[in-house]
Coordinates of C-alpha atoms and ligand atoms in Angstrom, one line a residue:
M222 CA 20.0 14.7 -21.7
C223 CA 20.5 17.1 -19.2
G224 CA 22.9 16.3 -16.2
I225 CA 22.8 18.3 -12.8
V226 CA 25.4 18.2 -9.9
G227 CA 25.4 20.1 -7.0
A228 CA 27.6 20.3 -3.8
V229 CA 28.1 22.2 0.0
A230 CA 30.9 21.6 1.8
E231 CA 33.9 22.9 3.8
R232 CA 36.3 22.4 1.0
N233 CA 36.4 24.1 -2.7
V234 CA 33.8 22.1 -4.9
T235 CA 34.6 23.2 -8.0
A236 CA 36.9 20.0 -8.9
I237 CA 33.8 17.9 -7.5
L238 CA 31.3 19.5 -9.5
L239 CA 33.8 19.2 -12.9
E240 CA 34.0 15.5 -12.3
G241 CA 30.6 15.1 -12.0
L242 CA 29.7 16.5 -15.2
K243 CA 32.5 14.2 -16.8
R244 CA 30.5 11.4 -15.3
L245 CA 27.4 12.5 -16.7
E246 CA 28.6 13.3 -20.4
Y247 CA 27.7 10.2 -21.5
R248 CA 23.8 11.3 -21.5
G249 CA 24.8 13.5 -24.1
Y250 CA 24.5 17.4 -24.0
D251 CA 25.7 20.5 -25.9
S252 CA 26.9 23.1 -23.4
A253 CA 27.8 22.8 -19.7
G254 CA 28.0 25.3 -16.8
V255 CA 28.7 25.9 -12.9
A256 CA 27.7 28.5 -10.5
L257 CA 29.4 28.9 -7.0
F258 CA 29.2 31.3 -4.3
T259 CA 32.7 31.8 -4.3
N260 CA 35.3 32.7 -1.4
A261 CA 34.8 36.4 -2.3
G262 CA 31.3 35.9 -1.0
K263 CA 29.2 36.3 -4.3
L264 CA 27.7 34.4 -7.0
E265 CA 29.8 33.8 -9.7
R266 CA 29.3 31.1 -12.9
M267 CA 31.0 30.0 -16.1
R268 CA 29.4 28.4 -18.8
R269 CA 30.4 27.3 -22.3
P270 CA 29.0 25.9 -25.3
G271 CA 30.3 22.5 -26.2
K272 CA 31.9 19.7 -23.8
V273 CA 32.7 19.9 -20.3
S274 CA 36.6 20.2 -21.3
E275 CA 36.1 23.5 -22.8
L276 CA 34.4 24.7 -19.4
E277 CA 37.4 22.8 -17.8
Q278 CA 39.8 25.1 -19.8
A279 CA 37.9 28.1 -19.1
L280 CA 37.8 27.7 -15.5
A281 CA 41.7 26.9 -15.6
G282 CA 42.2 30.4 -17.1
E283 CA 39.6 32.0 -14.4
P284 CA 39.4 30.0 -11.6
L285 CA 36.1 29.9 -9.5
V286 CA 36.7 29.0 -5.9
G287 CA 33.8 28.2 -3.4
R288 CA 32.2 25.7 -1.1
L289 CA 28.3 25.8 -2.2
G290 CA 28.1 25.1 -5.9
I291 CA 26.0 23.8 -8.9
A292 CA 26.8 22.4 -12.0
H293 CA 24.7 21.6 -15.5
T294 CA 25.1 19.9 -18.7
R295 CA 22.2 21.2 -21.0
W296 CA 20.6 19.0 -23.8
A297 CA 18.7 21.8 -25.9
T298 CA 15.1 21.8 -25.6
H299 CA 14.3 25.8 -25.8
G300 CA 16.4 27.8 -27.5
A301 CA 19.8 27.1 -29.3
P302 CA 22.8 25.5 -27.6
C303 CA 25.1 28.6 -26.8
E304 CA 26.4 30.2 -23.8
R305 CA 23.4 32.6 -23.2
N306 CA 21.2 29.7 -22.6
A307 CA 23.1 27.0 -20.8
H308 CA 22.8 27.0 -17.1
P309 CA 22.9 27.9 -14.4
H310 CA 20.8 30.7 -14.7
F311 CA 20.6 33.6 -12.5
S312 CA 18.1 36.0 -11.1
G313 CA 19.3 38.4 -8.5
D314 CA 21.6 36.5 -6.2
L315 CA 20.1 33.2 -7.0
A316 CA 21.4 30.5 -9.5
V317 CA 19.1 27.8 -10.8
V318 CA 19.9 24.4 -12.8
H319 CA 17.0 22.4 -14.3
N320 CA 16.4 19.4 -15.9
G321 CA 13.1 18.5 -17.9
I322 CA 10.8 21.4 -19.6
I323 CA 8.1 23.5 -17.9
E324 CA 4.8 23.7 -19.8
N325 CA 3.6 26.8 -18.9
H326 CA 6.6 28.9 -19.5
E327 CA 5.2 31.6 -21.9
V328 CA 2.4 32.2 -19.6
L329 CA 4.8 32.7 -16.5
R330 CA 7.2 34.7 -19.0
E331 CA 4.6 37.1 -19.5
Q332 CA 3.6 37.6 -16.0
L333 CA 7.3 38.1 -15.0
K334 CA 8.3 40.6 -17.9
A335 CA 5.0 42.4 -16.5
L336 CA 6.7 42.5 -13.0
G337 CA 10.1 43.8 -14.4
Y338 CA 12.0 41.1 -15.1
V339 CA 14.5 40.9 -17.8
F340 CA 15.0 37.6 -19.7
T341 CA 18.7 37.1 -21.2
S342 CA 17.9 33.6 -22.2
D343 CA 15.6 31.5 -24.6
T344 CA 15.1 28.8 -22.1
D345 CA 12.3 27.9 -20.0
T346 CA 14.5 27.6 -17.0
E347 CA 15.2 31.2 -16.5
V348 CA 11.5 31.5 -15.8
I349 CA 12.3 29.3 -12.6
A350 CA 14.9 31.6 -11.5
H351 CA 12.9 34.8 -11.9
L352 CA 9.8 33.2 -10.3
L353 CA 11.9 31.8 -7.4
N354 CA 12.9 35.3 -6.8
H355 CA 9.5 36.6 -6.9
K356 CA 8.3 34.5 -4.3
L357 CA 11.6 35.1 -2.2
K358 CA 10.3 38.8 -1.8
D359 CA 7.2 37.3 0.1
H360 CA 8.9 34.2 2.0
N361 CA 12.2 35.4 2.5
D362 CA 13.4 31.7 3.2
L363 CA 14.7 29.6 0.0
T364 CA 13.5 26.7 0.6
V365 CA 9.9 28.2 1.5
A366 CA 10.1 30.3 -1.6
L367 CA 10.8 27.1 -3.5
K368 CA 8.1 25.2 -2.4
A369 CA 5.6 27.9 -3.5
T370 CA 7.6 28.4 -7.0
V371 CA 7.1 24.7 -7.7
K372 CA 3.1 24.9 -7.2
E373 CA 3.1 27.2 -10.3
L374 CA 5.2 25.1 -12.5
H375 CA 3.5 22.7 -15.0
G376 CA 5.7 20.2 -16.8
A377 CA 8.9 18.1 -15.5
Y378 CA 11.6 19.3 -13.3
G379 CA 14.6 18.3 -11.2
L380 CA 15.9 21.7 -9.7
A381 CA 18.9 22.7 -7.8
V382 CA 19.2 26.2 -6.6
I383 CA 21.6 28.0 -4.6
S384 CA 21.4 31.8 -3.0
A385 CA 24.1 34.2 -2.1
S386 CA 21.8 35.3 0.7
Q387 CA 21.4 32.0 2.1
P388 CA 24.7 30.3 1.4
D389 CA 24.3 27.7 3.9
R390 CA 22.3 25.0 1.9
L391 CA 21.5 24.0 -1.5
V392 CA 17.7 23.5 -2.2
A393 CA 16.3 20.8 -4.6
A394 CA 12.8 19.8 -5.9
R395 CA 11.8 16.8 -8.0
S396 CA 9.1 16.2 -10.3
G397 CA 9.2 14.0 -13.4
S398 CA 13.0 14.1 -13.3
P399 CA 15.3 12.5 -11.0
L400 CA 17.2 13.5 -8.5
V401 CA 19.6 11.9 -5.6
I402 CA 21.3 13.3 -2.6
G403 CA 24.6 12.0 -1.9
L404 CA 25.6 11.9 1.8
G405 CA 29.3 12.6 2.8
L406 CA 30.9 13.5 6.3
G407 CA 30.6 17.1 6.9
E408 CA 29.4 17.6 3.2
N409 CA 26.7 16.9 0.8
F410 CA 25.8 16.6 -2.7
L411 CA 23.1 16.3 -5.1
A412 CA 23.0 14.8 -8.7
S413 CA 20.7 13.9 -11.4
D414 CA 22.3 10.4 -11.3
Q415 CA 24.1 8.7 -8.6
L416 CA 27.3 7.9 -11.2
A417 CA 28.2 11.3 -11.0
L418 CA 29.0 11.6 -7.1
R419 CA 30.7 8.0 -6.9
Q420 CA 34.2 9.7 -6.5
V421 CA 32.6 11.7 -3.5
T422 CA 30.2 9.3 -1.7
D423 CA 28.9 5.5 -1.7
R424 CA 25.7 6.6 0.6
F425 CA 22.8 8.0 -1.5
M426 CA 19.4 9.1 -0.8
Y427 CA 16.8 9.2 -3.7
L428 CA 14.2 11.7 -4.0
E429 CA 10.8 10.7 -4.8
E430 CA 8.2 12.3 -7.4
G431 CA 7.0 16.0 -5.6
D432 CA 9.7 15.8 -2.8
I433 CA 11.7 19.1 -1.9
A434 CA 15.2 18.9 -0.1
E435 CA 17.1 21.1 1.8
I436 CA 20.8 20.1 1.6
R437 CA 23.3 21.5 4.3
R438 CA 26.4 20.5 5.1
E439 CA 25.7 18.6 8.0
S440 CA 21.9 17.8 7.5
V441 CA 19.5 16.8 5.1
Q442 CA 15.7 17.9 5.3
I443 CA 13.1 16.5 2.9
W444 CA 9.1 17.2 2.4
D445 CA 7.1 15.0 0.3
V446 CA 4.6 16.2 -2.5
D447 CA 2.0 17.1 0.3
G448 CA 4.6 19.5 2.4
R449 CA 5.1 16.5 5.2
T450 CA 8.3 16.1 6.4
V451 CA 9.7 12.7 5.5
E452 CA 12.4 10.4 5.9
R453 CA 14.1 8.7 3.1
E454 CA 16.3 5.7 3.3
A455 CA 19.9 6.1 3.0
V456 CA 21.1 3.1 0.5
Q457 CA 25.0 2.1 0.6
Y458 CA 25.7 1.3 -3.1
R459 CA 28.2 -1.4 -3.7
D460 CA 28.6 -2.3 -7.2
G461 CA 32.4 -1.5 -7.9
A462 CA 32.0 -3.1 -11.0
E463 CA 30.4 -0.3 -12.7
A464 CA 33.4 2.1 -13.1
A465 CA 33.1 4.3 -15.9
D466 CA 36.3 3.3 -17.2
K467 CA 36.9 2.2 -21.0
G468 CA 39.6 -0.2 -19.6
E469 CA 41.8 -1.9 -22.5
F470 CA 39.1 -0.3 -25.2
R471 CA 38.9 2.8 -27.5
H472 CA 35.8 3.4 -26.8
F473 CA 32.9 2.4 -24.3
M474 CA 30.6 1.4 -27.2
L475 CA 33.4 -1.3 -28.2
K476 CA 33.6 -2.2 -24.3
E477 CA 30.1 -2.7 -23.9
I478 CA 29.9 -4.4 -27.2
H479 CA 32.4 -7.0 -25.9
E480 CA 30.8 -7.1 -22.3
Q481 CA 27.8 -9.0 -23.9
P482 CA 28.8 -12.5 -22.8
A483 CA 29.4 -11.8 -19.5
V484 CA 26.1 -9.4 -18.9
V485 CA 23.9 -12.1 -20.6
Q486 CA 25.3 -14.7 -18.1
R487 CA 24.5 -12.4 -15.2
T488 CA 20.8 -11.5 -16.5
L489 CA 20.3 -15.4 -16.5
E490 CA 21.8 -16.2 -13.0
G491 CA 19.3 -17.4 -10.6
R492 CA 16.6 -17.5 -13.0
L493 CA 16.9 -20.9 -14.5
S494 CA 16.0 -24.3 -13.1
Q495 CA 17.2 -27.4 -14.7
N496 CA 14.9 -27.1 -17.2
Q497 CA 12.9 -24.5 -16.6
V498 CA 12.6 -20.6 -16.4
L499 CA 11.7 -19.6 -12.8
V500 CA 9.0 -17.4 -12.8
N501 CA 8.9 -15.8 -10.0
A502 CA 12.1 -14.0 -11.4
F503 CA 9.4 -11.5 -12.2
G504 CA 8.2 -11.1 -8.6
P505 CA 6.5 -13.1 -5.9
Q506 CA 2.9 -12.3 -7.6
A507 CA 4.3 -13.2 -11.2
A508 CA 2.8 -16.7 -11.4
E509 CA -0.8 -15.6 -10.4
L510 CA -0.8 -12.9 -12.8
F511 CA 0.5 -14.5 -15.8
A512 CA -2.1 -17.1 -15.3
K513 CA -4.5 -14.7 -16.2
V514 CA -2.8 -13.0 -19.2
R515 CA -4.4 -13.7 -22.6
N516 CA -2.6 -10.8 -24.3
V517 CA 0.5 -8.7 -24.3
Q518 CA 0.8 -4.9 -25.3
I519 CA 4.6 -3.9 -25.5
V520 CA 5.8 -0.3 -25.2
A521 CA 9.0 1.3 -25.4
C522 CA 11.4 3.5 -27.4
G523 CA 14.4 3.1 -29.5
T524 CA 16.2 0.5 -29.2
S525 CA 14.1 -1.1 -26.6
Y526 CA 11.2 -1.0 -29.0
H527 CA 13.2 -3.1 -31.2
A528 CA 13.6 -5.6 -28.6
G529 CA 9.8 -5.6 -28.0
M530 CA 9.5 -6.1 -32.0
V531 CA 11.5 -9.2 -31.2
A532 CA 9.6 -10.5 -28.6
R533 CA 6.2 -10.2 -30.2
Y534 CA 7.5 -12.9 -32.7
W535 CA 8.7 -15.2 -29.3
L536 CA 5.5 -14.5 -27.8
E537 CA 3.1 -15.4 -30.7
E538 CA 5.2 -18.3 -32.0
L539 CA 6.2 -19.9 -28.7
A540 CA 3.6 -19.0 -26.1
G541 CA 0.6 -18.6 -28.7
I542 CA 0.0 -15.1 -26.8
P543 CA -1.0 -12.2 -29.3
C544 CA 1.0 -9.3 -28.8
Q545 CA 1.1 -5.6 -30.0
V546 CA 4.1 -3.6 -29.7
E547 CA 4.0 0.2 -30.0
V548 CA 6.5 3.2 -29.9
A549 CA 5.7 5.2 -26.6
S550 CA 5.3 8.7 -28.3
E551 CA 2.3 7.2 -30.4
F552 CA 0.7 4.8 -27.5
R553 CA 0.6 7.4 -24.9
Y554 CA -1.3 9.9 -27.1
R555 CA -3.8 7.7 -29.1
K556 CA -6.9 6.1 -28.0
V557 CA -6.1 2.7 -27.2
V558 CA -8.5 -0.1 -27.1
V559 CA -7.2 -2.5 -24.6
Q560 CA -8.2 -6.2 -25.2
P561 CA -9.3 -7.9 -21.8
D562 CA -6.3 -9.6 -19.6
T563 CA -3.5 -7.9 -21.1
L564 CA -0.4 -7.4 -19.7
F565 CA 1.2 -4.0 -20.3
V566 CA 5.0 -4.4 -20.9
T567 CA 7.4 -1.5 -20.9
I568 CA 11.0 -2.0 -21.8
S569 CA 13.7 0.6 -21.0
Q570 CA 17.3 0.4 -20.2
S571 CA 17.1 4.0 -17.9
G572 CA 13.4 3.3 -16.9
E573 CA 13.7 6.9 -17.0
T574 CA 12.5 8.0 -20.6
A575 CA 10.0 10.3 -20.7
D576 CA 7.2 8.6 -23.2
T577 CA 7.8 5.2 -21.8
L578 CA 7.2 6.5 -18.3
A579 CA 4.3 8.6 -19.4
A580 CA 2.6 5.7 -21.3
L581 CA 2.6 3.5 -17.9
R582 CA 1.0 6.0 -16.3
N583 CA -1.6 6.2 -18.8
A584 CA -1.8 2.7 -18.8
K585 CA -2.8 2.5 -15.3
E586 CA -5.9 4.3 -16.3
L587 CA -6.8 2.0 -19.2
G588 CA -7.7 -1.3 -17.4
F589 CA -4.8 -3.4 -18.2
L590 CA -4.2 -6.7 -16.1
G591 CA -1.1 -5.4 -14.5
S592 CA 2.0 -3.8 -15.4
L593 CA 5.6 -5.3 -16.2
A594 CA 9.2 -3.6 -16.7
I595 CA 11.9 -4.9 -18.2
C596 CA 14.9 -2.5 -16.8
N597 CA 18.4 -1.8 -16.6
V598 CA 18.2 0.4 -13.6
S599 CA 16.7 -0.9 -10.3
I600 CA 16.0 2.3 -8.8
S601 CA 14.4 3.9 -11.8
S602 CA 10.8 5.3 -12.1
L603 CA 9.5 3.0 -14.2
V604 CA 10.6 -0.2 -12.0
R605 CA 9.1 1.7 -9.0
E606 CA 5.9 2.5 -10.9
S607 CA 5.4 -1.2 -12.2
D608 CA 3.8 -4.0 -10.5
L609 CA 6.4 -6.4 -11.5
T610 CA 9.9 -6.1 -12.8
L611 CA 12.7 -7.8 -14.6
L612 CA 15.8 -6.3 -13.9
T613 CA 18.4 -6.9 -16.9
Q614 CA 22.0 -7.1 -15.5
A615 CA 23.8 -5.1 -18.5
G616 CA 25.5 -3.1 -15.6
R617 CA 26.0 0.6 -16.5
E618 CA 25.7 1.7 -20.1
I619 CA 27.9 4.7 -20.9
G620 CA 27.5 4.7 -25.0
V621 CA 24.5 6.6 -26.1
A622 CA 24.2 3.8 -28.9
S623 CA 22.6 0.9 -26.5
T624 CA 24.2 -2.6 -27.3
K625 CA 24.5 -4.8 -24.2
A626 CA 21.2 -3.3 -22.9
F627 CA 19.6 -4.2 -26.1
T628 CA 20.8 -8.1 -25.8
T629 CA 19.9 -8.6 -22.4
Q630 CA 16.5 -7.1 -22.8
L631 CA 16.0 -10.0 -25.3
V632 CA 16.9 -12.3 -22.9
G633 CA 14.9 -11.2 -20.3
L634 CA 11.9 -11.0 -23.1
L635 CA 12.6 -14.5 -23.8
L636 CA 12.4 -15.5 -20.2
L637 CA 8.9 -13.8 -20.1
T638 CA 7.9 -15.5 -23.1
L639 CA 8.9 -18.9 -21.6
S640 CA 7.5 -18.2 -18.1
L641 CA 4.1 -16.8 -19.7
G642 CA 4.1 -20.3 -21.9
Q643 CA 4.8 -22.2 -18.8
V644 CA 2.3 -20.8 -16.7
R645 CA -0.5 -21.1 -19.0
G646 CA 0.6 -24.4 -20.6
T647 CA 0.8 -23.2 -23.8
L648 CA 4.6 -24.0 -25.0
A649 CA 4.9 -27.1 -27.1
E650 CA 6.1 -30.4 -25.7
G651 CA 10.0 -30.0 -24.7
V652 CA 10.4 -26.3 -26.0
E653 CA 11.2 -25.0 -22.5
A654 CA 14.1 -27.3 -21.9
T655 CA 15.4 -27.3 -25.2
L656 CA 15.6 -23.4 -24.9
V657 CA 16.7 -23.2 -21.3
E658 CA 19.8 -25.5 -22.6
E659 CA 20.4 -23.1 -25.6
L660 CA 20.4 -20.1 -23.3
R661 CA 22.8 -21.4 -21.1
R662 CA 25.1 -21.8 -24.1
L663 CA 24.2 -18.3 -25.6
P664 CA 27.6 -16.6 -23.7
T665 CA 29.5 -19.0 -25.4
R666 CA 27.8 -18.7 -28.6
L667 CA 28.0 -14.7 -28.0
G668 CA 31.8 -14.8 -27.6
E669 CA 32.1 -16.6 -30.8
A670 CA 30.3 -14.1 -32.5
L671 CA 32.8 -11.6 -31.1
A672 CA 35.8 -13.3 -32.4
M673 CA 34.5 -12.3 -35.9
D674 CA 35.4 -9.0 -34.6
S675 CA 38.2 -8.6 -37.0
T676 CA 36.7 -9.9 -40.1
V677 CA 33.8 -7.2 -39.6
E678 CA 36.2 -4.8 -39.1
K679 CA 37.4 -5.4 -42.8
V680 CA 33.5 -5.5 -44.2
A681 CA 33.1 -2.0 -42.9
E682 CA 35.4 -0.5 -45.6
L683 CA 32.8 -0.9 -47.9
F684 CA 30.5 1.5 -46.3
A685 CA 33.0 4.1 -45.3
D686 CA 32.5 6.5 -48.4
K687 CA 28.4 5.6 -49.0
N688 CA 25.8 8.1 -47.9
H689 CA 22.7 5.2 -48.1
T690 CA 22.3 1.6 -47.0
L691 CA 19.6 -1.0 -46.5
F692 CA 19.2 -3.7 -44.0
L693 CA 16.9 -6.7 -44.7
G694 CA 16.0 -9.3 -42.3
R695 CA 12.7 -11.6 -42.4
G696 CA 10.9 -12.8 -39.4
A697 CA 12.4 -12.1 -35.7
Q698 CA 15.4 -11.1 -38.1
Y699 CA 13.5 -8.1 -39.3
P700 CA 13.7 -6.1 -36.1
V701 CA 17.7 -7.0 -35.9
A702 CA 17.6 -5.6 -39.4
M703 CA 15.9 -2.4 -37.8
E704 CA 18.2 -2.2 -34.8
G705 CA 21.3 -2.6 -37.1
S706 CA 20.3 0.0 -39.4
L707 CA 19.4 2.4 -35.9
K708 CA 22.8 1.8 -34.5
L709 CA 24.4 2.6 -38.2
K710 CA 22.6 6.1 -38.3
E711 CA 23.2 6.8 -34.5
I712 CA 27.0 6.7 -35.0
S713 CA 28.4 6.9 -38.6
Y714 CA 25.3 9.3 -39.7
I715 CA 24.9 7.2 -42.7
H716 CA 21.4 6.8 -43.8
A717 CA 20.3 3.5 -43.2
E718 CA 16.5 1.8 -43.3
A719 CA 15.4 -1.3 -42.6
Y720 CA 12.9 -3.5 -44.3
P721 CA 11.4 -6.8 -44.2
A722 CA 13.1 -8.6 -47.1
G723 CA 9.5 -9.3 -48.5
E724 CA 8.6 -5.6 -48.9
L725 CA 12.0 -5.1 -51.0
K726 CA 10.1 -5.2 -54.4
H727 CA 7.3 -3.1 -53.0
G728 CA 9.6 0.1 -53.1
P729 CA 13.0 0.2 -52.0
L730 CA 14.3 -1.9 -54.8
A731 CA 14.0 1.4 -56.8
L732 CA 16.8 2.5 -54.4
V733 CA 19.2 -0.4 -55.1
D734 CA 22.2 0.4 -57.0
D735 CA 26.3 -0.2 -56.6
D736 CA 26.3 2.8 -54.3
M737 CA 23.7 1.3 -51.6
P738 CA 25.4 -1.5 -49.6
V739 CA 22.6 -4.1 -48.5
V740 CA 23.2 -6.0 -45.4
T741 CA 21.4 -8.9 -44.6
V742 CA 20.9 -11.6 -41.7
A743 CA 20.5 -14.9 -42.8
P744 CA 19.9 -17.8 -40.3
N745 CA 19.5 -21.0 -41.6
N746 CA 15.6 -20.9 -41.0
E747 CA 12.3 -21.9 -43.1
L748 CA 12.6 -18.3 -44.6
L749 CA 16.3 -18.8 -46.0
E750 CA 15.0 -19.9 -49.5
K751 CA 12.8 -16.7 -49.7
L752 CA 15.4 -14.6 -48.4
K753 CA 17.9 -16.0 -51.0
S754 CA 15.2 -14.9 -53.7
N755 CA 15.1 -11.6 -52.0
L756 CA 19.1 -11.2 -52.4
Q757 CA 18.7 -12.2 -56.3
E758 CA 16.6 -9.2 -56.6
V759 CA 19.2 -7.1 -55.4
R760 CA 22.2 -8.6 -57.1
A761 CA 20.2 -8.6 -60.3
R762 CA 20.1 -4.6 -59.9
G763 CA 23.8 -4.5 -59.0
G764 CA 23.4 -3.9 -55.4
Q765 CA 26.6 -4.6 -53.1
L766 CA 25.1 -7.5 -50.7
I767 CA 26.9 -8.3 -47.0
V768 CA 25.0 -11.2 -45.9
F769 CA 25.8 -12.6 -42.0
A770 CA 24.4 -16.1 -42.8
D771 CA 24.5 -19.5 -40.7
E772 CA 27.3 -21.3 -41.5
K773 CA 24.8 -24.1 -42.5
A774 CA 22.9 -22.0 -45.0
G775 CA 25.3 -22.9 -47.9
M776 CA 25.9 -19.1 -49.0
T777 CA 28.9 -18.8 -50.8
N778 CA 30.9 -15.2 -51.6
G779 CA 30.3 -14.5 -55.1
E780 CA 30.6 -11.3 -57.1
G781 CA 29.2 -8.4 -55.3
T782 CA 28.4 -11.1 -52.9
H783 CA 30.0 -10.9 -49.3
V784 CA 28.8 -13.4 -47.0
I785 CA 30.4 -13.8 -43.5
N786 CA 29.7 -17.1 -42.0
M787 CA 27.8 -16.9 -38.2
P788 CA 28.2 -19.9 -35.8
H789 CA 25.3 -22.0 -35.9
I790 CA 22.5 -21.6 -33.3
H791 CA 19.1 -22.4 -32.4
D792 CA 16.6 -20.4 -34.7
T793 CA 14.8 -18.8 -31.5
L794 CA 18.1 -17.2 -30.2
S795 CA 19.4 -16.1 -33.6
P796 CA 18.1 -12.7 -33.2
I797 CA 20.2 -12.1 -30.0
L798 CA 23.5 -13.7 -31.9
Y799 CA 23.2 -11.8 -35.3
T800 CA 22.8 -8.4 -33.2
I801 CA 26.5 -8.5 -32.6
P802 CA 27.9 -8.5 -36.0
L803 CA 25.6 -5.4 -36.9
Q804 CA 26.6 -3.3 -33.9
L805 CA 30.4 -4.4 -34.6
L806 CA 29.6 -3.0 -38.0
S807 CA 28.4 0.2 -37.2
Y808 CA 31.2 0.6 -34.8
Y809 CA 33.9 0.3 -37.4
V810 CA 32.3 2.3 -39.7
A811 CA 31.9 5.1 -37.2
V812 CA 35.5 4.7 -36.4
L813 CA 36.6 4.9 -40.2
K814 CA 34.4 8.0 -40.4
G815 CA 36.1 9.4 -37.6
T816 CA 32.6 10.3 -35.6
D817 CA 32.3 10.8 -31.7
V818 CA 31.3 7.0 -31.3
D819 CA 30.5 7.3 -27.4
Q820 CA 28.3 10.8 -28.0
P821 CA 27.0 11.0 -31.2
R822 CA 25.9 14.6 -32.2
N823 CA 22.2 15.5 -31.3
L824 CA 21.6 12.2 -29.1
A825 CA 20.8 11.7 -25.7
K826 CA 21.4 8.4 -23.7
S827 CA 18.4 8.8 -21.6
V828 CA 15.6 11.0 -23.3
T829 CA 13.8 12.4 -20.3
V830 CA 11.9 15.0 -21.8
E831 CA 9.1 14.5 -24.4
Ligands
G6P62 C1 17.4 7.1 -26.5 C2 18.8 6.8 -26.3 C3 18.8 5.0 -27.1 C4 17.6 4.5 -26.4 C5 16.5 5.3 -26.3 C6 15.3 4.4 -25.4 O1 17.0 7.4 -27.7 O2 19.7 7.3 -27.3 O3 19.7 4.4 -27.1 O4 17.3 3.3 -27.1 O5 16.6 6.6 -25.9 O6 15.7 4.6 -23.7 P1 15.4 3.7 -22.8 O7 16.3 4.0 -21.8 O8 13.9 3.9 -22.3 O9 15.8 2.3 -23.2

């Protein structure tokens, strides 16, 4: 999704801006641009559809040199991804970059056209540039004009603005789209994500909702939503382990898949006692709140939604707590009946997904008992706005297709299940101690699954020339099948559907032939025999089966049946383990197909607009 970088310094900032954009590439985008107040004393820009490398090449041919600048990667919402629509947008002597969506852009556009402004793009952002230009006529001062401008904007925005008439500063506004100021010595920076600025500073100041900032070389001034001058704490960022570096791996996705034993270990650290989960891992008030919980409502998007689907099986089976799971984009717009004493749980890697955040904000009006976020980013809006938080410790996830965030979310959700069961006394005798022990062994089990890397790579060849696939699972493995099919479609562009295996005969069986591989996850549980019958139904229609099966399940290779044996694991933890070979499978199919694994077409890492 869109990214913003800005800088005001004594040195040329072009390289800083470009490096910042590169560091934001993982978020997904389709054009890039930069505007500088150049040493020639005027505002100049370069924009290109496609990758940042294309912008870089263009700048190598026609360099822009200046000490004040803003840059942007755009993920098209209003208007096609072409140069005309790429940011920065100009109006007179000012330049604007924008993340988010301005909902009243059509009304504003008509008003501004009537005032004589000419539009050169189809974007909602250009409206902001012209409106600000108009306000400058009354207010003269860029910061004051920006304050007047945002009062008329409806929707979500993170904004950065520079002007040739006031080249001593960069001004910014945040509402619904994050912005962070990077503090340097005699120079300061701005970005939509601190990762973009890690090469120039490790001190950051996070803007809050409604904040306006004026950033100069030597000073930063911030006003809150009510216009009062405020101080925002400067935070020193220490985690050096998050380098945006692929290491020995060919893609970030493969690196992140292989990090799973380590990040699962990290997510468990400090959260387990000898034989119990430490409930206060969810915050000091968790025990008191959990004791009152009689229902759970989970809301999330994409991969995080699939984690929620798995949790439903755990919460009902282990903790005896009724649970509903819904995608945020549906939940936020329907009339919801809230059962008494329901805990509202959001799951999100980024903590900035627009639909999930909006669902949380709506939920606050609906009478939920309280809110809990399972999230990977400590400084995210979701974390800040929730009553309780469990941070997953996946570290920065760069690959657009989520992998390690998912497995750490599952670990967090199992900790939640056990905590709720513990506090409410609903767990069966011995269950918690057994699962705590199994969780401790989980990183080793995940390592064993990763050792199957080359076996899965071989199996991937069966998919390279296929256009459709089916993923089957039963019980808590059904959401694992959903996640497997999502991974495959995201990065290999092969159409993939997931079905609970028992539903096969109610429709999808009609599609099965030898051109449609059927992937199945088959742990050794009470549903195994039923699953085997479902697989017979597939074989009888000539379908090719690829079965990831427990080594004790007694399944063997045969005509059209490829069995990949998985290490034996406690059934409760099997969704986490069986996710690994499905991630590897998608990865290797995508590599064979030659797609852009880390930045698949049309997708964004963090969807901060509706
Ligand atoms: C996007 C990403 C997915 C992710 C989803 C939810 O669609 O491409 O990988 O699962 O957003 O994101 P979140 O940050 O809320 O988990």
